[in-house]
Coordinates of C-alpha atoms (C1' of nucleotides) in Angstrom, one line a residue:
Chain O
X17 CA 0.0 0.0 0.0
X18 CA 2.8 2.4 -0.9
X19 CA 2.1 5.8 -2.3
X20 CA 1.8 5.0 -6.0
X21 CA -0.4 1.9 -5.3
X22 CA -0.1 0.7 -8.8
X23 CA -3.9 1.2 -9.3
X24 CA -4.9 -2.4 -9.0
X25 CA -8.5 -3.4 -8.9
X26 CA -9.4 -2.0 -5.5
X27 CA -11.3 -4.6 -3.6
X28 CA -14.3 -3.3 -1.8
X29 CA -15.1 -0.7 -4.4
X30 CA -18.4 -1.3 -6.0
X31 CA -17.7 0.7 -9.1
X32 CA -14.9 2.8 -10.4
X33 CA -15.5 6.5 -10.4
X34 CA -13.7 9.7 -11.2
X35 CA -12.0 10.0 -7.8
X36 CA -11.4 7.8 -4.9
X37 CA -13.3 10.3 -2.7
X38 CA -16.4 9.9 -4.8
X39 CA -16.1 6.2 -4.9
X40 CA -15.7 6.0 -1.1
X41 CA -18.6 8.3 -0.6
X42 CA -20.9 6.2 -2.8
X43 CA -19.8 3.0 -1.1
X44 CA -20.4 4.4 2.4
X45 CA -23.7 6.0 1.4
X46 CA -24.9 2.7 0.0
X47 CA -23.7 1.0 3.2
X48 CA -25.6 3.4 5.4
X49 CA -28.8 3.2 3.4
X50 CA -28.9 -0.6 3.2
X51 CA -28.0 -1.1 6.8
X52 CA -24.5 -2.4 6.5
X53 CA -23.6 0.5 8.8
X54 CA -26.2 0.5 11.5
X55 CA -27.6 3.6 13.2
X56 CA -25.3 4.6 16.1
X57 CA -22.3 2.9 14.6
X58 CA -19.0 4.9 14.7
X59 CA -17.4 5.5 11.3
X60 CA -13.8 4.9 12.2
X61 CA -11.6 6.5 9.6
X62 CA -8.7 4.1 9.9
X63 CA -11.0 1.0 9.7
X64 CA -12.7 2.3 6.7
X65 CA -9.5 3.2 5.0
X66 CA -8.2 -0.3 5.5
X67 CA -11.4 -1.9 4.4
X68 CA -11.5 0.1 1.2
X69 CA -7.8 0.1 0.5
X70 CA -7.3 3.9 0.4
X71 CA -5.8 6.4 2.7
X72 CA -7.7 8.4 5.3
X73 CA -7.8 11.5 3.1
X74 CA -10.6 10.5 0.7
X75 CA -12.4 8.8 3.5
X76 CA -12.5 12.0 5.5
X77 CA -13.8 13.9 2.6
X78 CA -16.6 11.3 2.0
X79 CA -17.6 11.3 5.7
X80 CA -17.9 15.1 5.6
X81 CA -20.1 14.9 2.5
X82 CA -22.3 12.2 4.0
X83 CA -22.7 14.3 7.2
X84 CA -23.7 17.3 5.1
X85 CA -26.3 15.0 3.4
X86 CA -27.7 14.2 6.8
X87 CA -26.8 10.6 6.9
X88 CA -24.1 10.9 9.6
X89 CA -23.9 13.0 12.7
X90 CA -20.6 14.7 13.3
X91 CA -19.0 15.6 16.6
X92 CA -15.8 17.6 16.3
X93 CA -12.8 15.8 17.6
X94 CA -14.8 12.8 18.1
X95 CA -15.9 11.6 14.7
X96 CA -18.9 10.5 12.6
X97 CA -21.8 8.3 13.7
X98 CA -24.5 6.9 11.6
X99 CA -27.6 9.0 12.2
X100 CA -30.4 7.3 14.0
X101 CA -33.9 8.0 12.7
X102 CA -36.6 7.6 15.3
X103 CA -40.2 7.0 14.6
X104 CA -40.7 10.7 15.0
X105 CA -38.1 11.4 12.4
X106 CA -39.7 9.0 9.9
X107 CA -43.1 10.7 10.6
X108 CA -41.5 14.1 9.9
X109 CA -40.0 12.8 6.7
X110 CA -43.2 11.5 5.3
X111 CA -45.2 14.6 6.3
X112 CA -42.8 16.5 4.1
X113 CA -42.6 14.0 1.4
X114 CA -46.4 13.9 1.0
X115 CA -46.7 17.6 0.3
X116 CA -43.6 17.5 -2.0
X117 CA -45.0 14.5 -4.0
X118 CA -48.3 16.3 -4.1
X119 CA -46.6 19.3 -5.6
X120 CA -44.9 17.1 -8.2
X121 CA -48.2 15.5 -9.2
X122 CA -50.0 18.8 -9.5
X123 CA -47.2 20.3 -11.5
X124 CA -47.2 17.5 -14.0
X125 CA -51.0 17.5 -14.2
X126 CA -51.0 21.2 -15.0
X127 CA -48.0 21.1 -17.3
X128 CA -49.3 18.1 -19.1
X129 CA -47.7 14.7 -19.7
X130 CA -45.2 14.3 -22.5
X131 CA -45.6 11.2 -24.6
X132 CA -42.3 10.0 -23.2
X133 CA -43.4 10.2 -19.6
X134 CA -46.9 9.0 -20.4
X135 CA -45.3 5.9 -22.0
X136 CA -43.1 5.3 -19.0
X137 CA -45.9 5.5 -16.5
X138 CA -48.1 3.3 -18.6
X139 CA -45.4 0.7 -18.9
X140 CA -44.8 0.8 -15.1
X141 CA -48.5 0.5 -14.4
X142 CA -49.0 -2.4 -16.8
X143 CA -46.2 -4.4 -15.2
X144 CA -47.5 -3.6 -11.8
X145 CA -50.9 -4.9 -12.8
X146 CA -49.3 -8.1 -14.2
X147 CA -47.7 -8.5 -10.8
X148 CA -51.1 -8.1 -9.1
X149 CA -52.9 -10.4 -11.4
X150 CA -50.3 -13.2 -10.9
X151 CA -51.5 -13.5 -7.3
X152 CA -48.2 -14.8 -6.1
X153 CA -46.0 -13.5 -3.4
X154 CA -42.3 -14.0 -3.0
X155 CA -39.0 -12.3 -2.5
X156 CA -38.7 -11.7 -6.2
X157 CA -42.2 -10.2 -6.4
X158 CA -41.4 -7.9 -3.6
X159 CA -38.3 -6.7 -5.2
X160 CA -40.0 -6.2 -8.5
X161 CA -42.7 -4.3 -6.8
X162 CA -40.1 -2.2 -5.0
X163 CA -38.5 -1.2 -8.3
X164 CA -41.8 -0.5 -10.0
X165 CA -42.9 1.7 -7.2
X166 CA -39.6 3.5 -7.3
X167 CA -40.0 3.9 -11.1
X168 CA -43.5 5.3 -10.8
X169 CA -42.6 8.0 -8.4
X170 CA -39.4 8.7 -10.2
X171 CA -41.2 9.2 -13.5
X172 CA -43.5 11.8 -11.9
X173 CA -40.6 13.8 -10.4
X174 CA -38.9 13.7 -13.7
X175 CA -41.9 14.9 -15.5
X176 CA -42.3 17.8 -13.0
X177 CA -39.0 19.1 -14.3
X178 CA -38.2 20.8 -11.0
X179 CA -34.6 20.4 -10.1
X180 CA -34.9 21.7 -6.6
X181 CA -37.9 19.4 -5.9
X182 CA -35.8 16.5 -7.0
X183 CA -33.1 17.4 -4.6
X184 CA -35.5 17.7 -1.7
X185 CA -37.2 14.4 -2.5
X186 CA -33.8 12.8 -2.7
X187 CA -33.0 14.0 0.7
X188 CA -36.3 12.7 2.0
X189 CA -35.5 9.2 0.6
X190 CA -32.1 9.1 2.2
X191 CA -32.8 7.5 5.5
X192 CA -30.3 5.1 7.1
X193 CA -31.5 1.5 6.9
X194 CA -34.5 2.4 4.8
X195 CA -33.6 0.0 2.0
X196 CA -33.4 -2.8 4.6
X197 CA -36.8 -2.0 6.1
X198 CA -39.0 -0.8 3.3
X199 CA -41.5 -3.2 1.8
X200 CA -40.4 -5.9 4.1
X201 CA -43.9 -6.5 5.5
X202 CA -45.8 -6.0 2.2
X203 CA -48.2 -8.6 0.8
X204 CA -50.5 -9.0 -2.1
X205 CA -53.2 -6.8 -0.5
X206 CA -50.9 -3.8 0.0
X207 CA -49.6 -4.3 -3.5
X208 CA -53.1 -4.1 -4.9
X209 CA -53.9 -1.1 -2.8
X210 CA -50.8 0.8 -3.9
X211 CA -51.5 -0.1 -7.5
X212 CA -54.9 1.2 -7.3
X213 CA -53.5 4.4 -5.8
X214 CA -51.0 4.8 -8.6
X215 CA -53.6 4.2 -11.2
X216 CA -55.9 6.9 -9.8
X217 CA -52.9 9.3 -9.6
X218 CA -52.0 8.6 -13.2
X219 CA -55.5 9.1 -14.4
X220 CA -55.8 12.4 -12.5
X221 CA -52.6 13.6 -14.0
X222 CA -53.5 12.5 -17.5
X223 CA -56.9 14.3 -17.2
X224 CA -55.0 17.4 -16.0
X225 CA -56.9 17.4 -12.8
X226 CA -54.2 19.3 -10.8
X227 CA -55.9 19.7 -7.5
X228 CA -57.1 16.1 -7.5
X229 CA -53.7 14.7 -8.5
X230 CA -52.1 16.7 -5.7
X231 CA -54.6 15.4 -3.1
X232 CA -54.3 11.8 -4.3
X233 CA -50.5 11.9 -4.3
X234 CA -50.4 13.4 -0.8
X235 CA -52.8 10.8 0.5
X236 CA -50.9 8.0 -1.1
X237 CA -47.6 9.0 0.4
X238 CA -49.2 9.6 3.7
X239 CA -50.6 6.1 3.8
X240 CA -47.3 4.6 2.7
X241 CA -45.7 6.5 5.5
X242 CA -48.2 5.1 8.0
X243 CA -47.3 1.6 7.0
X244 CA -43.6 2.3 7.2
X245 CA -44.0 4.0 10.6
X246 CA -46.0 1.1 12.0
X247 CA -43.2 -1.2 11.2
X248 CA -40.2 1.0 11.8
X249 CA -39.9 0.3 15.5
X250 CA -39.6 -3.4 14.9
X251 CA -36.5 -3.0 12.8
X252 CA -34.9 -0.3 14.9
X253 CA -31.5 -1.3 16.2
X254 CA -31.7 -1.5 20.0
X255 CA -31.4 1.7 21.9
X256 CA -27.8 2.9 22.6
X257 CA -27.4 1.5 26.1
X258 CA -24.2 3.5 26.6
X259 CA -23.7 6.8 24.9
X260 CA -21.8 6.4 21.6
X261 CA -18.5 5.7 23.1
X262 CA -15.4 7.0 21.4
X263 CA -13.1 4.0 21.7
X264 CA -14.1 0.4 21.2
X265 CA -11.7 -1.8 23.1
X266 CA -10.0 -4.2 20.7
X267 CA -10.1 -7.9 21.0
X268 CA -6.4 -7.9 21.7
Chain M
X21 CA 2.8 29.6 8.7
X22 CA 4.8 26.7 10.1
X23 CA 3.1 23.5 11.3
X24 CA 2.3 24.5 14.9
X25 CA 1.0 27.9 13.8
X26 CA 0.9 29.1 17.4
X27 CA -2.9 29.6 17.2
X28 CA -2.9 33.3 16.9
X29 CA -6.1 35.2 16.1
X30 CA -6.6 34.0 12.6
X31 CA -7.4 36.9 10.5
X32 CA -10.2 36.2 8.1
X33 CA -12.1 33.9 10.4
X34 CA -15.4 35.4 11.4
X35 CA -15.7 33.3 14.5
X36 CA -13.7 30.7 16.3
X37 CA -15.2 27.2 16.0
X38 CA -14.3 23.8 17.1
X39 CA -12.3 22.9 14.1
X40 CA -10.7 24.9 11.3
X41 CA -12.7 22.9 8.8
X42 CA -16.0 24.0 10.3
X43 CA -14.8 27.6 10.5
X44 CA -13.7 27.6 6.9
X45 CA -17.0 26.0 5.8
X46 CA -19.0 28.7 7.6
X47 CA -16.9 31.5 6.2
X48 CA -17.2 30.2 2.7
X49 CA -20.9 29.5 3.1
X50 CA -21.6 33.1 4.2
X51 CA -19.5 34.3 1.4
X52 CA -21.5 32.4 -1.2
X53 CA -24.8 33.4 0.3
X54 CA -24.0 37.1 0.5
X55 CA -22.5 37.3 -2.9
X56 CA -18.9 37.7 -1.9
X57 CA -18.2 34.7 -4.1
X58 CA -20.3 35.2 -7.2
X59 CA -22.0 32.5 -9.2
X60 CA -19.6 30.9 -11.6
X61 CA -16.6 31.9 -9.6
X62 CA -14.0 29.2 -9.2
X63 CA -13.1 28.3 -5.7
X64 CA -9.3 28.0 -5.9
X65 CA -8.1 25.9 -2.9
X66 CA -4.7 27.6 -2.7
X67 CA -6.2 31.1 -2.9
X68 CA -8.7 30.3 -0.2
X69 CA -6.1 28.7 2.0
X70 CA -3.9 31.8 1.8
X71 CA -6.8 34.1 2.4
X72 CA -7.9 32.3 5.5
X73 CA -4.5 31.4 6.7
X74 CA -4.9 27.6 6.9
X75 CA -3.7 24.8 4.8
X76 CA -5.6 23.3 1.9
X77 CA -6.8 20.3 3.9
X78 CA -9.6 22.0 5.9
X79 CA -10.5 24.1 2.8
X80 CA -10.9 20.9 0.7
X81 CA -13.2 19.5 3.4
X82 CA -15.3 22.6 3.5
X83 CA -15.6 22.8 -0.2
X84 CA -16.9 19.2 -0.3
X85 CA -19.4 20.0 2.3
X86 CA -20.7 23.1 0.5
X87 CA -21.0 21.1 -2.7
X88 CA -23.1 18.5 -0.8
X89 CA -25.2 21.3 0.4
X90 CA -25.8 22.4 -3.1
X91 CA -24.0 25.7 -3.0
X92 CA -21.2 24.7 -5.2
X93 CA -20.8 22.6 -8.3
X94 CA -18.0 20.0 -8.3
X95 CA -16.2 18.8 -11.3
X96 CA -13.7 16.0 -10.6
X97 CA -10.1 17.0 -11.3
X98 CA -11.3 20.5 -12.1
X99 CA -12.6 22.0 -8.9
X100 CA -15.5 23.7 -7.3
X101 CA -17.5 26.5 -8.8
X102 CA -20.2 28.7 -7.2
X103 CA -23.5 27.3 -8.4
X104 CA -25.5 29.6 -10.6
X105 CA -29.2 29.8 -9.9
X106 CA -31.2 30.7 -13.0
X107 CA -34.7 32.3 -12.8
X108 CA -36.0 28.8 -13.4
X109 CA -34.1 27.5 -10.4
X110 CA -35.6 30.2 -8.2
X111 CA -39.1 29.4 -9.4
X112 CA -38.5 25.8 -8.6
X113 CA -37.2 26.7 -5.1
X114 CA -40.2 28.8 -4.3
X115 CA -42.7 26.3 -5.7
X116 CA -41.2 23.8 -3.2
X117 CA -41.0 26.3 -0.4
X118 CA -44.6 27.3 -0.7
X119 CA -45.9 23.8 0.0
X120 CA -43.3 23.2 2.7
X121 CA -44.3 26.4 4.5
X122 CA -47.9 25.5 4.0
X123 CA -47.2 22.2 5.7
X124 CA -45.5 24.0 8.6
X125 CA -48.4 26.4 9.0
X126 CA -51.0 23.7 8.9
X127 CA -49.0 21.6 11.4
X128 CA -48.8 24.4 13.9
X129 CA -52.5 25.2 13.5
X130 CA -53.5 21.6 14.1
X131 CA -51.0 21.0 16.9
X132 CA -51.8 24.3 18.6
X133 CA -49.5 27.2 19.5
X134 CA -47.6 27.0 22.7
X135 CA -47.5 30.2 24.8
X136 CA -43.9 30.6 24.0
X137 CA -44.3 30.6 20.3
X138 CA -47.5 32.6 20.4
X139 CA -45.6 35.2 22.3
X140 CA -42.7 35.2 19.8
X141 CA -45.1 35.6 16.9
X142 CA -47.0 38.3 18.7
X143 CA -43.8 40.2 19.4
X144 CA -42.6 40.0 15.8
X145 CA -46.0 41.1 14.5
X146 CA -46.1 44.1 16.9
X147 CA -42.7 45.3 15.8
X148 CA -43.6 44.8 12.1
X149 CA -46.7 46.9 12.7
X150 CA -44.7 49.6 14.3
X151 CA -42.4 49.6 11.3
X152 CA -45.5 50.0 9.0
X153 CA -47.0 52.7 11.1
X154 CA -43.8 54.8 11.0
X155 CA -44.3 55.3 7.3
X156 CA -40.6 55.7 6.7
X157 CA -38.3 53.8 4.4
X158 CA -34.6 53.5 4.6
X159 CA -31.8 51.0 4.6
X160 CA -32.3 50.4 8.3
X161 CA -36.0 49.8 7.9
X162 CA -35.4 47.4 5.2
X163 CA -32.9 45.4 7.3
X164 CA -35.2 45.5 10.3
X165 CA -38.0 44.2 8.1
X166 CA -35.8 41.5 6.7
X167 CA -35.0 40.3 10.2
X168 CA -38.6 40.4 11.3
X169 CA -39.7 38.5 8.3
X170 CA -37.0 35.9 9.0
X171 CA -38.1 35.7 12.6
X172 CA -41.8 35.2 11.7
X173 CA -41.2 32.3 9.4
X174 CA -38.5 30.8 11.7
X175 CA -41.0 30.8 14.6
X176 CA -43.5 28.9 12.6
X177 CA -41.0 26.2 11.5
X178 CA -39.8 25.9 15.1
X179 CA -43.4 25.6 16.4
X180 CA -44.0 22.9 13.8
X181 CA -41.4 20.7 15.6
X182 CA -40.5 18.9 12.4
X183 CA -36.8 18.4 12.2
X184 CA -36.8 17.2 8.6
X185 CA -39.0 20.0 7.5
X186 CA -36.5 22.4 9.0
X187 CA -33.7 20.8 7.0
X188 CA -35.6 21.0 3.8
X189 CA -36.6 24.6 4.3
X190 CA -33.0 25.4 5.2
X191 CA -31.9 24.0 1.9
X192 CA -34.5 26.1 0.1
X193 CA -33.2 29.2 1.7
X194 CA -29.6 28.5 0.7
X195 CA -29.3 30.2 -2.6
X196 CA -26.1 31.9 -3.7
X197 CA -26.4 35.6 -3.7
X198 CA -29.9 35.5 -2.1
X199 CA -28.8 37.7 0.8
X200 CA -27.6 40.3 -1.6
X201 CA -30.7 40.3 -3.7
X202 CA -33.6 39.7 -1.3
X203 CA -35.7 42.7 -0.2
X204 CA -33.6 45.1 -2.3
X205 CA -36.6 46.5 -4.2
X206 CA -39.0 46.4 -1.3
X207 CA -40.9 49.6 -0.3
X208 CA -43.5 50.6 2.2
X209 CA -46.3 49.0 0.2
X210 CA -44.8 45.6 0.0
X211 CA -44.0 45.8 3.7
X212 CA -47.6 46.5 4.5
X213 CA -48.8 43.8 2.2
X214 CA -46.5 41.2 3.8
X215 CA -47.5 42.3 7.2
X216 CA -51.1 41.8 6.4
X217 CA -50.3 38.3 5.1
X218 CA -48.4 37.5 8.2
X219 CA -51.2 38.7 10.4
X220 CA -53.8 36.6 8.6
X221 CA -51.5 33.5 8.8
X222 CA -51.1 34.1 12.5
X223 CA -54.8 34.4 13.1
X224 CA -55.6 31.3 11.1
X225 CA -53.0 29.4 13.1
X226 CA -54.2 30.8 16.4
X227 CA -57.8 29.9 15.5
X228 CA -56.5 26.4 14.6
X229 CA -57.8 26.7 11.0
X230 CA -55.4 24.2 9.5
X231 CA -56.5 24.2 5.9
X232 CA -56.8 28.0 5.8
X233 CA -53.4 28.5 7.4
X234 CA -51.9 26.1 4.9
X235 CA -53.5 28.0 2.0
X236 CA -52.5 31.4 3.3
X237 CA -48.9 30.4 3.9
X238 CA -48.6 28.8 0.4
X239 CA -50.0 31.9 -1.2
X240 CA -47.9 34.2 0.8
X241 CA -44.7 32.4 -0.1
X242 CA -45.8 32.1 -3.7
X243 CA -46.3 35.9 -4.0
X244 CA -42.9 36.5 -2.3
X245 CA -41.4 34.2 -4.8
X246 CA -43.0 36.1 -7.7
X247 CA -41.5 39.3 -6.4
X248 CA -38.1 37.8 -6.1
X249 CA -38.3 36.1 -9.5
X250 CA -39.3 39.4 -11.1
X251 CA -36.1 41.0 -9.9
X252 CA -33.7 38.1 -10.0
X253 CA -32.6 38.6 -13.5
X254 CA -31.6 42.2 -12.8
X255 CA -29.1 41.1 -10.2
X256 CA -27.8 38.1 -12.1
X257 CA -24.1 38.1 -12.8
X258 CA -23.5 38.3 -16.5
X259 CA -23.6 35.1 -18.4
X260 CA -20.4 33.1 -18.5
X261 CA -18.9 34.4 -21.7
X262 CA -16.3 31.6 -21.7
X263 CA -16.9 28.2 -20.2
X264 CA -15.6 28.2 -16.6
X265 CA -12.0 27.9 -17.4
X266 CA -9.7 26.1 -15.2
X267 CA -6.8 28.4 -15.0
X268 CA -7.0 32.2 -14.6
X269 CA -3.8 33.8 -16.0
X270 CA -2.1 35.7 -13.3
X271 CA -1.3 39.3 -13.6
X272 CA 2.4 38.5 -13.5
Chain Y
dC3 C1' -4.2 31.0 -42.2
dC4 C1' -6.0 27.3 -39.5
dG5 C1' -6.0 23.0 -37.0
dA6 C1' -3.4 19.4 -34.6
dT7 C1' 0.2 18.2 -31.3
dG8 C1' 3.3 18.2 -27.6
dG9 C1' 5.4 20.2 -23.6
dA10 C1' 4.9 23.5 -19.6
dT11 C1' 2.4 24.6 -15.6
dA12 C1' -1.3 25.5 -12.6
dT13 C1' -4.4 23.0 -9.9
dT14 C1' -6.5 19.2 -7.9
dG15 C1' -6.3 14.2 -5.7
dG16 C1' -4.2 11.4 -2.3
dA17 C1' -0.8 9.6 1.1
dT18 C1' 1.8 10.4 5.1
dG19 C1' 3.5 12.2 9.3
dC20 C1' 2.8 14.7 13.3
dA21 C1' 0.2 17.4 16.6
dA22 C1' -4.0 17.8 19.3
dT23 C1' -7.7 16.0 21.6
dA24 C1' -10.6 13.1 24.3
dC25 C1' -11.7 8.8 26.1
dG26 C1' -10.6 4.6 29.0
dC27 C1' -8.3 2.9 32.7
dC28 C1' -5.5 2.8 36.5
dT29 C1' -3.9 4.7 40.6
dT30 C1' -4.4 7.2 44.7
dG31 C1' -6.6 9.0 48.6
dA32 C1' -10.2 9.2 51.9
Chain N
dT21 C1' -16.0 1.3 48.3
dC22 C1' -16.1 5.2 45.7
dA23 C1' -14.6 9.7 43.8
dA24 C1' -10.9 12.5 41.6
dG25 C1' -7.0 12.9 39.0
dG26 C1' -3.4 11.6 35.9
dC27 C1' -1.5 8.7 32.3
dG28 C1' -1.6 5.9 28.1
dT29 C1' -3.5 5.4 23.8
dA30 C1' -6.7 5.4 20.1
dT31 C1' -8.5 8.6 17.1
dT32 C1' -9.2 12.8 14.8
dG33 C1' -7.3 17.5 12.8
dC34 C1' -4.2 19.5 10.0
dA35 C1' 0.0 20.5 7.2
dT36 C1' 2.9 19.1 3.7
dC37 C1' 4.7 16.4 0.0
dC38 C1' 4.2 14.0 -4.2
dA39 C1' 1.4 12.2 -8.1
dA40 C1' -2.2 12.7 -11.5
dT41 C1' -4.7 15.5 -14.4
dA42 C1' -6.4 19.1 -17.3
dT43 C1' -5.6 23.5 -19.4
dC44 C1' -2.9 26.7 -21.8
dC45 C1' 0.3 28.0 -25.2
dA46 C1' 3.7 27.6 -28.6
dT47 C1' 5.1 25.1 -32.3
dC48 C1' 4.5 22.5 -36.4
dG49 C1' 2.3 20.7 -40.5
dG50 C1' -1.1 21.2 -43.9

DNA sequence: CCGATGGATATTGGATGCAATACGCCTTGA
DNA sequence: TCAAGGCGTATTGCATCCAATATCCATCGG
């Protein structure tokens, strides 16, 4: 691990990027979102450096960025800790998300759907309906539904053509452990319910019913939030018995 | 400027903070918001280091954070540039802000005002009324009004007790040059109009009229946004004649 | 006269070493 | 037995050095 490093295929990097710093940031961000790094966990710079095969410099940069994104808490001279979202936090996030998605839906309804976005939404809805009609439930179905749900909402944000709105929604979707918790308790009934919501939202948008689209989107997100909140506690990592201690005694 | 640095009173630092990195971040953030660093300007690490009397290390950290906050654009291997907000961007921001402030107002109306927040709002409104009644207009009046406006909205966010909402609103208020542009064209009429808006919002909240509070807040922010947008172009820095070039030839 | 090409150089990216800080633990005293 | 203080050490903060990269500019070829 000398200075030049010979640029081998860095193990631990999920994808090559422009700079090591960006690469590390992406790796750590994914890790926080999917629960690899659990809420309350200390982000030790040296450990991460060793794990990713880089020096502390890009790691420090990445940690600062993730803290600015709200994924980590930073305590000067102490370090970075994965931020813990309480049930209250999740409620707050979804309250905000619901009005933002409402805005997106209304905007698209008023602006009108382009053929491109109409096609995308139609495709997503068709596939979702197929999933519903199959009347089967499995890991694969759940993942497929997760992706379709993502795609539906994503298409609406994209059609709204509001850069700032995208950034805010992105922030609202960046919750530690969210990927690990979301959809975990879903079943065929909730799938059908969500599909029906999506269909109504789409029709309202297509019919350029701005106020109705906004209301439906808000309500849809609100209900999704309720489901998530009802299950959040069950997946919470246990409370921090001791305050996040600085040093973890090594095995040796 | 040797390694130990003897910790003198660093010139250029506006306030001492826990770490140099935080201090630099705050200084640069203020500079971007108040227009000291103009949109499109390159943030040269060496120049900033020299200006602030620190090494490049904390500067680099701060730049990464500001980029994550959306104040700077980052191009790998090229550097950081102050993000340029077009009229479209400002429209987008205010579209989002209006629904977020609407949410805040509705939340407070439904939750009910604590005595503390009721007192704060009352105080702010009284002072604003005094400002209106004086029927004078000056730099000082404008600044006072700016602060009172800030305080009014801030009190409502605080009363909403929604941490995430606060973060999102904060992001929506972080626009380069905003401090330099905002309120610049205001006069006694717009002051009176805004005061009247604030009063109505307050009364709706106090009367626990959630839907009405939401509507009024949305509309109020929307109108403020219209005013800002109408004047944004006039204060825009001229278009970048050449693409943001990497190197600026020195005088020597 | 204009476009391509190859240094020269400014600037960023990253690694390393050292200083500063805070935490854990042990000692000491009552 | 428990509280207070000091020491050792892990860890972060920062400065500096070197490598990598992109831009600029001069030169060259057409």
